[in-house]
XYZ file of C-alpha atoms in Angstrom:
647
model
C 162.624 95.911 221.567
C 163.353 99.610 221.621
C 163.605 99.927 225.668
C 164.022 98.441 228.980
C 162.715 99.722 232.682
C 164.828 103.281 233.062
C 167.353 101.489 235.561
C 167.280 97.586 236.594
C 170.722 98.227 238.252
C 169.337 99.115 241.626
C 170.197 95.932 243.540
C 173.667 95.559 244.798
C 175.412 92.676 246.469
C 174.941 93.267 249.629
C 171.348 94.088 249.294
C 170.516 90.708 247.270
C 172.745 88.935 250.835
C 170.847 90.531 252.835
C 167.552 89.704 251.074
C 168.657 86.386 251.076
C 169.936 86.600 255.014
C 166.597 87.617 255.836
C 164.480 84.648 254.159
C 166.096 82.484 256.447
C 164.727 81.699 259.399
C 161.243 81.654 257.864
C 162.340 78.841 254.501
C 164.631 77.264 256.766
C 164.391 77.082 260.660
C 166.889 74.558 261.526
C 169.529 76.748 259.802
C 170.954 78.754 262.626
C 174.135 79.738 261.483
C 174.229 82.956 258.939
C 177.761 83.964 259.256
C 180.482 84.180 256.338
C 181.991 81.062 257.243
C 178.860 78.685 256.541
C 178.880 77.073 253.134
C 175.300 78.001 252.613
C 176.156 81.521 253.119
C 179.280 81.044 250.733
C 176.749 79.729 248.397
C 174.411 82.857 248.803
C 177.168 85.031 248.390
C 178.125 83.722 245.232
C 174.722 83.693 243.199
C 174.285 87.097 244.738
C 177.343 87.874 242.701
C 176.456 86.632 239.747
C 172.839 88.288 239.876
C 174.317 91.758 240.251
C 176.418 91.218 237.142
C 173.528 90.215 235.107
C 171.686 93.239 236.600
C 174.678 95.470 235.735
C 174.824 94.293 231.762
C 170.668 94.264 231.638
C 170.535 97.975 232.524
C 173.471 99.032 229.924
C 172.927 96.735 226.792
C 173.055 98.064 222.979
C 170.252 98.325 220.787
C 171.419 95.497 218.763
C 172.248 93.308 221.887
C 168.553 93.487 223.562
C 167.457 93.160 219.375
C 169.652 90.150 219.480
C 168.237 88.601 222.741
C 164.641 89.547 221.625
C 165.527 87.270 218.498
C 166.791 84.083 220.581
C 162.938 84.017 221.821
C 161.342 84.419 218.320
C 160.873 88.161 218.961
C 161.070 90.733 216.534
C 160.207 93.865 215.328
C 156.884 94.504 213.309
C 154.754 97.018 211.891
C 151.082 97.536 212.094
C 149.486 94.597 211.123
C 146.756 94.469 208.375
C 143.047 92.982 208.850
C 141.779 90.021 206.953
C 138.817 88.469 206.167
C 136.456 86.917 203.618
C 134.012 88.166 201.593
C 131.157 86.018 200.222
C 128.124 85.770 197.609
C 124.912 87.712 199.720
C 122.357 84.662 198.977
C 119.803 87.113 199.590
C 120.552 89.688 197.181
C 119.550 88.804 194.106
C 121.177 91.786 192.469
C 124.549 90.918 193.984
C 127.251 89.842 190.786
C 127.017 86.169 192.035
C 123.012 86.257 191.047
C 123.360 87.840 187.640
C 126.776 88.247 186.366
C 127.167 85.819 183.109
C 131.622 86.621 182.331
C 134.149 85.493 184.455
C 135.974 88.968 186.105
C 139.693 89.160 186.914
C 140.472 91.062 190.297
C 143.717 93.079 190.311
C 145.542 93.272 193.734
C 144.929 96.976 193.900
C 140.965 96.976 193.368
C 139.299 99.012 196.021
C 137.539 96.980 198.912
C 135.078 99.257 201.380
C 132.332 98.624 203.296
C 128.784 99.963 202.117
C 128.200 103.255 203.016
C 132.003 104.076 204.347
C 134.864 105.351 202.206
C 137.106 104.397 204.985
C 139.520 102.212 205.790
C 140.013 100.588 202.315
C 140.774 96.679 201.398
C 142.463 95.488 198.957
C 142.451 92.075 197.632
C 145.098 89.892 198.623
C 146.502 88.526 194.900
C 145.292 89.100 191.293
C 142.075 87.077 191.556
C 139.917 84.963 188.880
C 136.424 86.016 190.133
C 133.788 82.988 188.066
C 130.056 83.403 188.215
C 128.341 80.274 188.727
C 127.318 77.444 191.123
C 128.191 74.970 193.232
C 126.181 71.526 191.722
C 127.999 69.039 193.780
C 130.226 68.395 196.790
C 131.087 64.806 197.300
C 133.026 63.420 199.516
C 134.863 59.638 198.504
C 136.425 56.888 199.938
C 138.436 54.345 198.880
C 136.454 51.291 198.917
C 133.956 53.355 196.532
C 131.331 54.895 199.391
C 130.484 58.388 198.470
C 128.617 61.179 200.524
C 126.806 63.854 198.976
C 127.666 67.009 201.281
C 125.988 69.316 198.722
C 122.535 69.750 200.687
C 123.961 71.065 204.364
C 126.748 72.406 202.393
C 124.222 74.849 200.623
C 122.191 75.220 204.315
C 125.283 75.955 205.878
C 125.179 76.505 209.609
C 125.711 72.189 210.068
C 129.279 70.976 211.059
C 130.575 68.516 208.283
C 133.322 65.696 207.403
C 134.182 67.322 203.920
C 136.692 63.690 203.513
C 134.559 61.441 205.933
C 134.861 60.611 209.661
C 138.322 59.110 208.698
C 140.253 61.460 206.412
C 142.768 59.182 205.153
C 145.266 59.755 202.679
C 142.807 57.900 199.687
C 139.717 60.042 200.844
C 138.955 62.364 198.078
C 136.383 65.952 198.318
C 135.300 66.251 194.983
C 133.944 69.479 194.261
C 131.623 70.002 190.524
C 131.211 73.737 189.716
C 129.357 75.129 186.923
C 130.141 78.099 185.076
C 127.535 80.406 184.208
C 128.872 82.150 181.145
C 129.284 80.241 178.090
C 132.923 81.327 177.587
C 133.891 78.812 180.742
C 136.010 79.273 183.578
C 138.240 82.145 182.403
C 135.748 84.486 179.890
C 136.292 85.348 176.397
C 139.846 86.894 176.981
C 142.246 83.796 178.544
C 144.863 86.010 178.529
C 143.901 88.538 181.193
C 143.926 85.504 183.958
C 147.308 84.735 183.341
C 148.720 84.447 187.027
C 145.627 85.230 188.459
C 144.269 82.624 191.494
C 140.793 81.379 191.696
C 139.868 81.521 195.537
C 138.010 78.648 197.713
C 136.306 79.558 200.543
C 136.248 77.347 203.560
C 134.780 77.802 207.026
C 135.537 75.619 209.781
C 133.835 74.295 212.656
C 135.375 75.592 215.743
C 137.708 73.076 217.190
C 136.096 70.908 220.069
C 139.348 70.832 222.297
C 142.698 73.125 222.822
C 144.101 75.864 221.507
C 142.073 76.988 218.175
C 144.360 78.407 216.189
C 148.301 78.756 215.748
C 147.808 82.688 216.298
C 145.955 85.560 215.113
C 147.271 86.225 212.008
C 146.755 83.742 209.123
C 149.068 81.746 207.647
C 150.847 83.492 204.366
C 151.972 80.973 201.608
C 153.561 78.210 203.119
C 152.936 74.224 201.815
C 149.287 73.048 202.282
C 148.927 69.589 203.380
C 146.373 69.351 200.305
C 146.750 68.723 196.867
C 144.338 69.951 194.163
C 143.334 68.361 190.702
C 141.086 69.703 187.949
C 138.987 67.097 186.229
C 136.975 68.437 183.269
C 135.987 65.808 180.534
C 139.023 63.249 179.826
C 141.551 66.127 181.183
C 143.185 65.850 184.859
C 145.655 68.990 185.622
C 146.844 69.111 189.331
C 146.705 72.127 189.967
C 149.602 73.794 192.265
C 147.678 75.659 195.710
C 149.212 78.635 196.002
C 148.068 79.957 199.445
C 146.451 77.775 202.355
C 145.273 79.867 205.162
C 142.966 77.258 206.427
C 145.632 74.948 207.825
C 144.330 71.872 205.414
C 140.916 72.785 205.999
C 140.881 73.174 210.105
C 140.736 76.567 210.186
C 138.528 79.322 208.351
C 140.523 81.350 205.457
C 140.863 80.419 202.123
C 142.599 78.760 198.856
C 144.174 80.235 196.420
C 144.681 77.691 193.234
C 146.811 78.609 190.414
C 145.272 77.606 187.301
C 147.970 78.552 184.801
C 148.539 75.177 183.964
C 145.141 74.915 182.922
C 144.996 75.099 178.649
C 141.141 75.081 177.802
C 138.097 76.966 179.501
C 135.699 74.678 180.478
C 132.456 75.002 181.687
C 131.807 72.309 183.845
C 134.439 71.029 185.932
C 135.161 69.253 189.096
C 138.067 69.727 191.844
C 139.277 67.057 193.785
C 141.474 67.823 197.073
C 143.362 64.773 198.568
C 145.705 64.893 201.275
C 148.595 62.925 200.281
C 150.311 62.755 203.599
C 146.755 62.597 205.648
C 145.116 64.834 208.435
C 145.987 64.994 211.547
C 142.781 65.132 212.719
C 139.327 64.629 210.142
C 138.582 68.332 209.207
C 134.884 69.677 209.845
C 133.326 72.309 208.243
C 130.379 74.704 207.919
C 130.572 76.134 204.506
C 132.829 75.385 201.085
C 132.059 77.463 198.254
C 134.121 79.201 195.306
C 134.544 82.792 194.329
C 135.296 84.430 197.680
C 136.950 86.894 198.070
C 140.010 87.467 200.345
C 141.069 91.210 201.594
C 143.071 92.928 203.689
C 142.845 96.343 204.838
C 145.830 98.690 203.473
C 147.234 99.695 200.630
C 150.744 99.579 198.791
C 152.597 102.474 197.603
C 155.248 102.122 194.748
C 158.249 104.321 194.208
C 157.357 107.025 196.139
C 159.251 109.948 194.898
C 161.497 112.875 197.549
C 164.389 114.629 196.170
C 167.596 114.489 198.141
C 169.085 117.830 199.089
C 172.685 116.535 199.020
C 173.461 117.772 203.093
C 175.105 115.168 205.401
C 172.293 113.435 207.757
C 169.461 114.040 205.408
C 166.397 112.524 206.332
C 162.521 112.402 205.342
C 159.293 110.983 206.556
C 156.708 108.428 204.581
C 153.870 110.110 203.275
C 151.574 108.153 204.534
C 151.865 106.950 208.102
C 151.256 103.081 209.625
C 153.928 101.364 207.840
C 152.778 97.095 207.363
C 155.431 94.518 207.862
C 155.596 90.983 209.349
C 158.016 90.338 211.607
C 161.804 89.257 208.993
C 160.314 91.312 206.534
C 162.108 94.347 205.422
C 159.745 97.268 205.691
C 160.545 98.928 202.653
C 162.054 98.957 199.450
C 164.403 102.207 198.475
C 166.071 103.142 195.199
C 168.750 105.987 194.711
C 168.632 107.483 190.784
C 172.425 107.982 190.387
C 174.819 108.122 187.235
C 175.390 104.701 186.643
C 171.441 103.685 187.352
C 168.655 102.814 189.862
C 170.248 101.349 192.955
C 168.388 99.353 195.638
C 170.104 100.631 199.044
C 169.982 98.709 202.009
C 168.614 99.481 205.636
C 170.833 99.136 208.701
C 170.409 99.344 212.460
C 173.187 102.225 212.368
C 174.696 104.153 209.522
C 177.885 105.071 211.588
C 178.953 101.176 211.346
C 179.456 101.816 207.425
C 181.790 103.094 205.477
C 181.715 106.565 203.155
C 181.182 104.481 199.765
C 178.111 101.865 201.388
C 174.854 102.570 200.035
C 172.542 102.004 203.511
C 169.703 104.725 205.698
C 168.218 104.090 208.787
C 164.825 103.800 209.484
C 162.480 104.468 212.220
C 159.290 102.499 212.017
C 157.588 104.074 213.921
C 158.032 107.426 212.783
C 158.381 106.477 209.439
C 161.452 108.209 209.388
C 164.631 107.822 206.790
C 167.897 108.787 207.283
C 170.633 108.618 205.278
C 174.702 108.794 206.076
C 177.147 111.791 206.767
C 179.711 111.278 204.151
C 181.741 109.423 206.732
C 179.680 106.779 208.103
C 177.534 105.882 204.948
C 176.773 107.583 201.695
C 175.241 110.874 200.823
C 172.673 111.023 198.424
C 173.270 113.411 195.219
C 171.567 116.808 195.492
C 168.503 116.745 193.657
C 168.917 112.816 193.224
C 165.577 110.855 192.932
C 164.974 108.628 195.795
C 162.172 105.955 195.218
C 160.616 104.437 198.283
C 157.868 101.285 197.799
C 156.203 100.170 200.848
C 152.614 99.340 202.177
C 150.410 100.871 204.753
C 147.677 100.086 206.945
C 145.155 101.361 209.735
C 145.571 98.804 212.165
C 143.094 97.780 214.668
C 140.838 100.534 213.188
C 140.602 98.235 210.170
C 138.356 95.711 212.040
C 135.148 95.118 210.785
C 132.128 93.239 212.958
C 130.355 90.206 210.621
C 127.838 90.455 208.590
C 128.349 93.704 206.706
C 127.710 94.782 203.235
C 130.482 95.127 200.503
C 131.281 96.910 197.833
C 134.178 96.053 195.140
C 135.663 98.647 192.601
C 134.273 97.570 189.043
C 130.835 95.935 190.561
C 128.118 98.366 190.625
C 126.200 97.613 193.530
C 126.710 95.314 197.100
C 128.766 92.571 196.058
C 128.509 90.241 199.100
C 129.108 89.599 202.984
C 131.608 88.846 205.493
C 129.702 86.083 207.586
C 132.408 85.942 210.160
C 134.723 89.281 211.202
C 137.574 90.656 209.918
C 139.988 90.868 212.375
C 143.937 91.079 213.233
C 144.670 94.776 212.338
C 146.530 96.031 215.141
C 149.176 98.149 216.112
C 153.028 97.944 215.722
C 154.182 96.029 219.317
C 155.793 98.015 221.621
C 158.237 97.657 223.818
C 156.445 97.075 226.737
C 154.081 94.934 224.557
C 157.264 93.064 223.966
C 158.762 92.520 226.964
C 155.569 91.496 228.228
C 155.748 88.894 225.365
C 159.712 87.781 226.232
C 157.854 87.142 229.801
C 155.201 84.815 228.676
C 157.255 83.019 226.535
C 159.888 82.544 228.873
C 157.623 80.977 231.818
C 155.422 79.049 228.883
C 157.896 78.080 226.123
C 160.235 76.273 228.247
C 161.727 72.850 228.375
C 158.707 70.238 229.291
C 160.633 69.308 232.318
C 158.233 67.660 234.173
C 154.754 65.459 233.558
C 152.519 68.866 234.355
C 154.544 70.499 231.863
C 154.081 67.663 229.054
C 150.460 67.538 229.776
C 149.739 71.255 229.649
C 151.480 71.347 226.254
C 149.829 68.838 224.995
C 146.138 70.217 225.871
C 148.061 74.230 224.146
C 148.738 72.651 221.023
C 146.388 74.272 218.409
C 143.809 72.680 216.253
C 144.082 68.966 217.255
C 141.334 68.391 219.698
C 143.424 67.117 222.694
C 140.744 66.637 225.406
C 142.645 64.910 228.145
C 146.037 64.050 228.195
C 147.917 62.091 231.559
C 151.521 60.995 231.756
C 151.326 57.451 233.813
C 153.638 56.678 236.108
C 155.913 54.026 235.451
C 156.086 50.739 238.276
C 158.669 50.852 240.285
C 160.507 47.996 238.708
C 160.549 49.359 235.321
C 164.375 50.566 234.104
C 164.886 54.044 233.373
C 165.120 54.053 230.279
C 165.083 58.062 229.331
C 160.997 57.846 227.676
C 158.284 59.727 228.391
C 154.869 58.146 227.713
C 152.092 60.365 227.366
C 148.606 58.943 226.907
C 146.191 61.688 224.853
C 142.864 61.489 224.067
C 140.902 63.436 221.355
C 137.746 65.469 221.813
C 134.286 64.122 221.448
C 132.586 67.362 219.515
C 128.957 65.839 219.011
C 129.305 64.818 223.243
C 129.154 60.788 222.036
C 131.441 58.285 221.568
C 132.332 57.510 217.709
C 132.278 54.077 215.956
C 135.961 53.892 215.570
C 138.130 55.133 217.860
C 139.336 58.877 217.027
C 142.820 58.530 218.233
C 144.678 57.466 214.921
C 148.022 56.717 214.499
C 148.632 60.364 212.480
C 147.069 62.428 215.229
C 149.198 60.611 217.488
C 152.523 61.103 215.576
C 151.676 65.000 215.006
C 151.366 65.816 218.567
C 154.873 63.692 219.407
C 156.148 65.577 216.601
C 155.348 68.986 217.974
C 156.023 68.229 221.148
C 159.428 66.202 220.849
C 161.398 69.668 220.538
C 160.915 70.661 223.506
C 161.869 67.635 225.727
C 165.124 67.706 227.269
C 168.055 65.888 225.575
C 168.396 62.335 226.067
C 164.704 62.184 226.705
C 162.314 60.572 224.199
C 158.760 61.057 223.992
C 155.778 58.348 223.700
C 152.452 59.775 222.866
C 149.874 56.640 222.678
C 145.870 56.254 223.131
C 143.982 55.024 226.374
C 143.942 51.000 225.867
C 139.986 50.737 225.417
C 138.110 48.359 227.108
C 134.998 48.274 224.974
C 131.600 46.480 226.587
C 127.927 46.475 225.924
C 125.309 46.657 228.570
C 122.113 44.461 228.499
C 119.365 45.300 231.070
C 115.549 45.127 231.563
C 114.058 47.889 234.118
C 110.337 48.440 234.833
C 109.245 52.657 234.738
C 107.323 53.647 237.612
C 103.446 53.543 237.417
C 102.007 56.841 235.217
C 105.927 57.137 233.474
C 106.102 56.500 229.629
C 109.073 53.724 229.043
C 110.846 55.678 225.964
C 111.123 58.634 227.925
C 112.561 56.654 231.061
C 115.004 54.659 228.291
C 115.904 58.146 227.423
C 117.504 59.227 230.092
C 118.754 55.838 231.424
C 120.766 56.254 228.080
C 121.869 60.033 229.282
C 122.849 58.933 232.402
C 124.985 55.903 231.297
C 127.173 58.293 228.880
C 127.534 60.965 231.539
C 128.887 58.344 233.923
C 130.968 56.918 231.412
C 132.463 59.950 229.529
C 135.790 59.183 228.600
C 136.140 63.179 228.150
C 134.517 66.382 229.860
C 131.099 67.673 228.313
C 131.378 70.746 230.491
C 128.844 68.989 232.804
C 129.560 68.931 236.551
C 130.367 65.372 236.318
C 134.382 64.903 235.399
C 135.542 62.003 233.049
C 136.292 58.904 233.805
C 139.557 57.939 235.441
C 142.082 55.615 233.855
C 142.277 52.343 235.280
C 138.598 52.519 237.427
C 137.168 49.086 236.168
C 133.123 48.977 235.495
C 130.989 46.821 238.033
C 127.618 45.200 237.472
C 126.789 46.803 240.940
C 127.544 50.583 240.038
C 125.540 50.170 236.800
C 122.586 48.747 238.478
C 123.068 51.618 240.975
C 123.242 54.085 237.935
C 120.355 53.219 236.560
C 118.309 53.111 239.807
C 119.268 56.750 240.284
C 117.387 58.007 236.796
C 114.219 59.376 237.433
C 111.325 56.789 236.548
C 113.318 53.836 237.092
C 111.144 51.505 239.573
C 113.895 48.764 239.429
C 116.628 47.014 237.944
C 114.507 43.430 236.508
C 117.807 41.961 234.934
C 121.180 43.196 233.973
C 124.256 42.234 232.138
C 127.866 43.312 231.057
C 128.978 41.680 227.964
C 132.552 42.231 227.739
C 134.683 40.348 225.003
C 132.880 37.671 222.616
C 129.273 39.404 224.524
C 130.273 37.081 227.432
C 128.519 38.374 230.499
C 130.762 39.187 233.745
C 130.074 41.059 236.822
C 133.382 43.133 235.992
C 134.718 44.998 233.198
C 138.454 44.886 233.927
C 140.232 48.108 232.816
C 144.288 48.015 232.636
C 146.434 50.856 234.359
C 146.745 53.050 232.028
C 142.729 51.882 230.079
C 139.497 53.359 229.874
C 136.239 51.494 229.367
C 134.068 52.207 226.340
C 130.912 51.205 226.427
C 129.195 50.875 222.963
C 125.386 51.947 223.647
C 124.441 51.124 220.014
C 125.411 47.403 220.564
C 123.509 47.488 223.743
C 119.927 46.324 224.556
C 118.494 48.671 227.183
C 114.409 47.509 227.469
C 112.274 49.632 229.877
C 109.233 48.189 230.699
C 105.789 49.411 232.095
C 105.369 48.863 235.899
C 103.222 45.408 236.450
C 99.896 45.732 238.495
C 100.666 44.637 241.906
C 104.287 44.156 241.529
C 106.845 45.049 244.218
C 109.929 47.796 243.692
């Protein structure tokens, strides 16, 4: 934060009293007396007091202070931010690498990255990368008890969402993925020792999420612990192999990973990749696309040991050569190095050189100038005349850098296009500013509070990012339960293909992850709950006659629609809402359903098996329960009207 409003400190004491004074009569009628000697007044006076104080310090705060506030809400300084994206195989160029390219190709990080037909901005890959020509032959997905799915077809469609580990996604599900090398010198060419530390990049693209926030933020995830784990099977061999980089978020989000193969001794030719998740998903991943050999960039360059020669005066100072200087926020901009007698010295950046002493090492730096200044010979070292003063940082154009979907590549050392970006590359933009900021400190402040009350637990809930929380209620205790200090919250998962599953979707590790995220911010001595809807599940049995000239499968049709609107257990985004805890099921509103669909001439029989498929007129639903009617176990018969019968 590099500035507040000109002058907060307008407010005095008196005005804030007499603000107050004047609020009154409107907020509180029956309050007639206003003078000094009223407690309420008293009680003005003194949190008019206090709010002029605060005014006072806001308006005349250090740099370092409003830095150090800025930090207590997560806020700090940044530069301009990179673009990312993906790059895969064209399938429609047949003269694209991927089609005829027989030798496995190592990427360095500084390899040029432009679009077709523009020099400008450039990409850069985001590692040394193993680049393999070959082909997907299998993608298989395992479970424990033996069942396999081949995922291979839609995989190679693409466009279909897809379980990659199955509907469940436990911790024993395996994705086994068989690649085929197309050279004959295997996975890392003729020369193994030119991919030594070089990363061999998955693809992945997700299926949008079908419920709350979809992503943590714009920009990916760098490094950090995947919740996968990787093992290369080729032959007898298994290596784990150690995943370097997960910007997919364990496969929920689209990005890529990076595997190291290093510990990998021999260069096979066939081999097969298994990804587990050894603490399991939070949620069953779905996906559109898996495929090797993309290629991850991001727009910018990096410049090492740029060279200026000090001039040995106090207060010396000199700009970057090249402008938009790229840092995450807790990263230190740049690197410098003084050439003096006894070496190469890293010196260090400070907020202010006129803290130090003569002897310290330590410039300033303006990052948005790209400015570096040195000491006075008093507060922090001069640089030697003529001394050599080597700067390494990295650069970027920002939101210029943003590139729509489904352009053309091309990649320094490929002659030709060498692939696509089906979905855009995106989050280059500018460094924040302060007004940018503060409106930041704002939102966080009125969102990022304590979940004080049940609105505030339930809105979090449906914020949190990538775990499908549809609907989410905190009941309300009876009144002769103890307070005990918990918090129940009851949270329901998103139905993406609009039915409802087999099994139900709310598993024990979804449940834990959102009590885990949310548990921070509940006040102290408060404990959090988060459990599933206590289902009710029934089947439906019924025999209706279609009106004369009406074909029975279409009439079963939308008896079938019309049953699952009414009892969606989660909002479609049709006009009818989702059904409220605790409402129990009657034989008389189904039959009253059903009459409403269009070609239904009446209701012959109907039946609601509950428990055991023993009929009852009600399906009982407990307070804090939702019924869950399985239409696959139910026997819905539409008949064709009789000759002469009545309605």
């Amino acid at each position: 934060m590099t500035a507040l409003a000109p002058d907060l400190f307008q407010r005095r004491f008196k005005d804030l009293v007499d603000m107050g004074r004047a609020r009154l009569p409107s907020l509180a009628p029956d309050w007639t007396d206003h003078n000094a000697h009223d407690p309420g007044i008293t009680l003005m006076e003194l949190l008019a007091w206090v709010a002029e104080a605060q005014l006072y310090s806001l308006s005349r705060l250090r740099r370092d202070e409003r830095v150090a506030y800025a930090a207590l809400l997560g806020i700090a300084g940044a530069g301009t931010r990179g673009a990312r994206g993906l790059i895969w195989r064209d399938r429609q160029d047949a003269r694209s690498p991927a089609a005829t390219f027989a030798e496995s190709v190592v990427l360095s990080a500084d390899a040029v990255v432009n679009v077709v037909g523009a020099e400008t901005p450039t990409f850069r890959p985001t590692g040394k990368l193993l680049w393999v020509p070959g082909r997907l032959t299998k993608l298989e997905a395992r479970g424990p008890g033996g069942h396999t799915r081949d995922h291979t077809a839609v995989n190679e469609r693409g466009g279909a969402a897809f379980p990659p580990f199955g509907e469940s996604a436990g911790r024993r599900d395996v994705l086994a993925l068989t690649f085929r090398c197309r050279g004959e010198a295997g996975l890392f060419g003729a020369r193994r020792q030119d991919a030594k530390g070089a990363r061999w990049a998955v693809g992945i693209r997700a299926a949008l999420p079908g419920g709350g926030a979809a992503t943590e933020g714009a920009a990916p995830r760098r490094g950090g612990r995947s919740p996968l784990a990787a093992t290369m099977v080729a032959g007898d061999e298994r290596v784990p192999l150690n995943i370097v980089s997960d910007s997919t978020d364990g496969m929920l989000t689209t990005g890529a990973l990076l595997l190291d193969l290093d510990a990998v001794t021999g260069s096979p030719q066939e081999l097969t990749i298994e990804f587990t998740s050894p603490d399991g998903f939070a949620r069953p991943p779905r996906v559109v696309q898996i495929e090797p050999n993309v290629l991850p960039v991001e727009q910018g360059r990096s410049i090492s040991r740029e060279l200026h020669l000090a001039n040995g005066m106090p207060d010396w100072s000199f700009e970057l050569d090249a402008p938009g200087l790229r840092f995450a926020a807790g990263e230190e901009p740049l690197a410098l190095e003084v050439a003096e007698a006894a070496g190469l010295n890293a010196w260090e950046r400070r907020d202010r050189v006129i803290d130090h002493g003569p002897d310290e090492g330590v410039y300033e730096l303006d990052a948005s100038a790209g400015r570096v200044t040195f000491g006075n010979g008093v507060d922090g070292r001069i640089p030697a005349r003529d001394a050599q003063v080597l700067v390494s940082y990295s650069v970027s154009d920002g939101d210029q850098g943003n590139v729509a979907r489904n352009r053309t590549w091309k990649v320094a050392g490929f002659e030709g296009a060498f692939g696509v970006n089906p979905d855009p590359v995106t989050g280059g933009a500018a460094p924040p500013g302060w007004i940018d900021q503060r409106r930041e400190a704002r939102r966080r402040t009125r969102e990022e509070h304590a979940l004080a009350s049940s609105a505030d637990v339930v809105a979090a809930a449906r914020g949190l990012p990538l775990l499908e929380v549809a609907r989410a209620w905190v009941p309300l205790p009876p009144d002769s339960a103890p307070r005990a200090g918990v918090v129940t919250l009851v949270a329901m998962r998103s139905r993406p293909s609009g039915e409802e599953p087999e099994s139900v979707p709310e598993t024990q590790r979804w449940l834990e992850a959102i009590r885990r995220r949310l548990a921070p911010r509940m006040p102290l001595g408060t404990r959090l709950v988060v459990a599933a809807p206590r289902y009710v599940a029934f089947s439906i049995d019924a025999t209706l006659e279609a009106q004369p000239g009406r074909y029975p499968a279409k009439v079963r049709e939308g008896v079938i629609a019309a049953l699952r609107e009414r009892l969606a257990l989660v909002s479609s985004g049709e006009a009818m809402p989702p059904r409220r805890p605790g409402v129990p099921v009657t034989r008389r509103d189904v039959t009253a359903w059903m009459r409403a669909v269009d070609g239904v001439r009446r209701v012959v029989e109907l039946r609601l098996l509950g428990r055991g498929r023993r009929a009852v007129d009600e399906i009982a639903v407990p307070r804090s329960g939702l019924p869950r009617c399985d239409v696959g176990a139910s026997n819905i018969e539409v008949k064709r009207a009789t000759p002469g019968s009545r309605p």
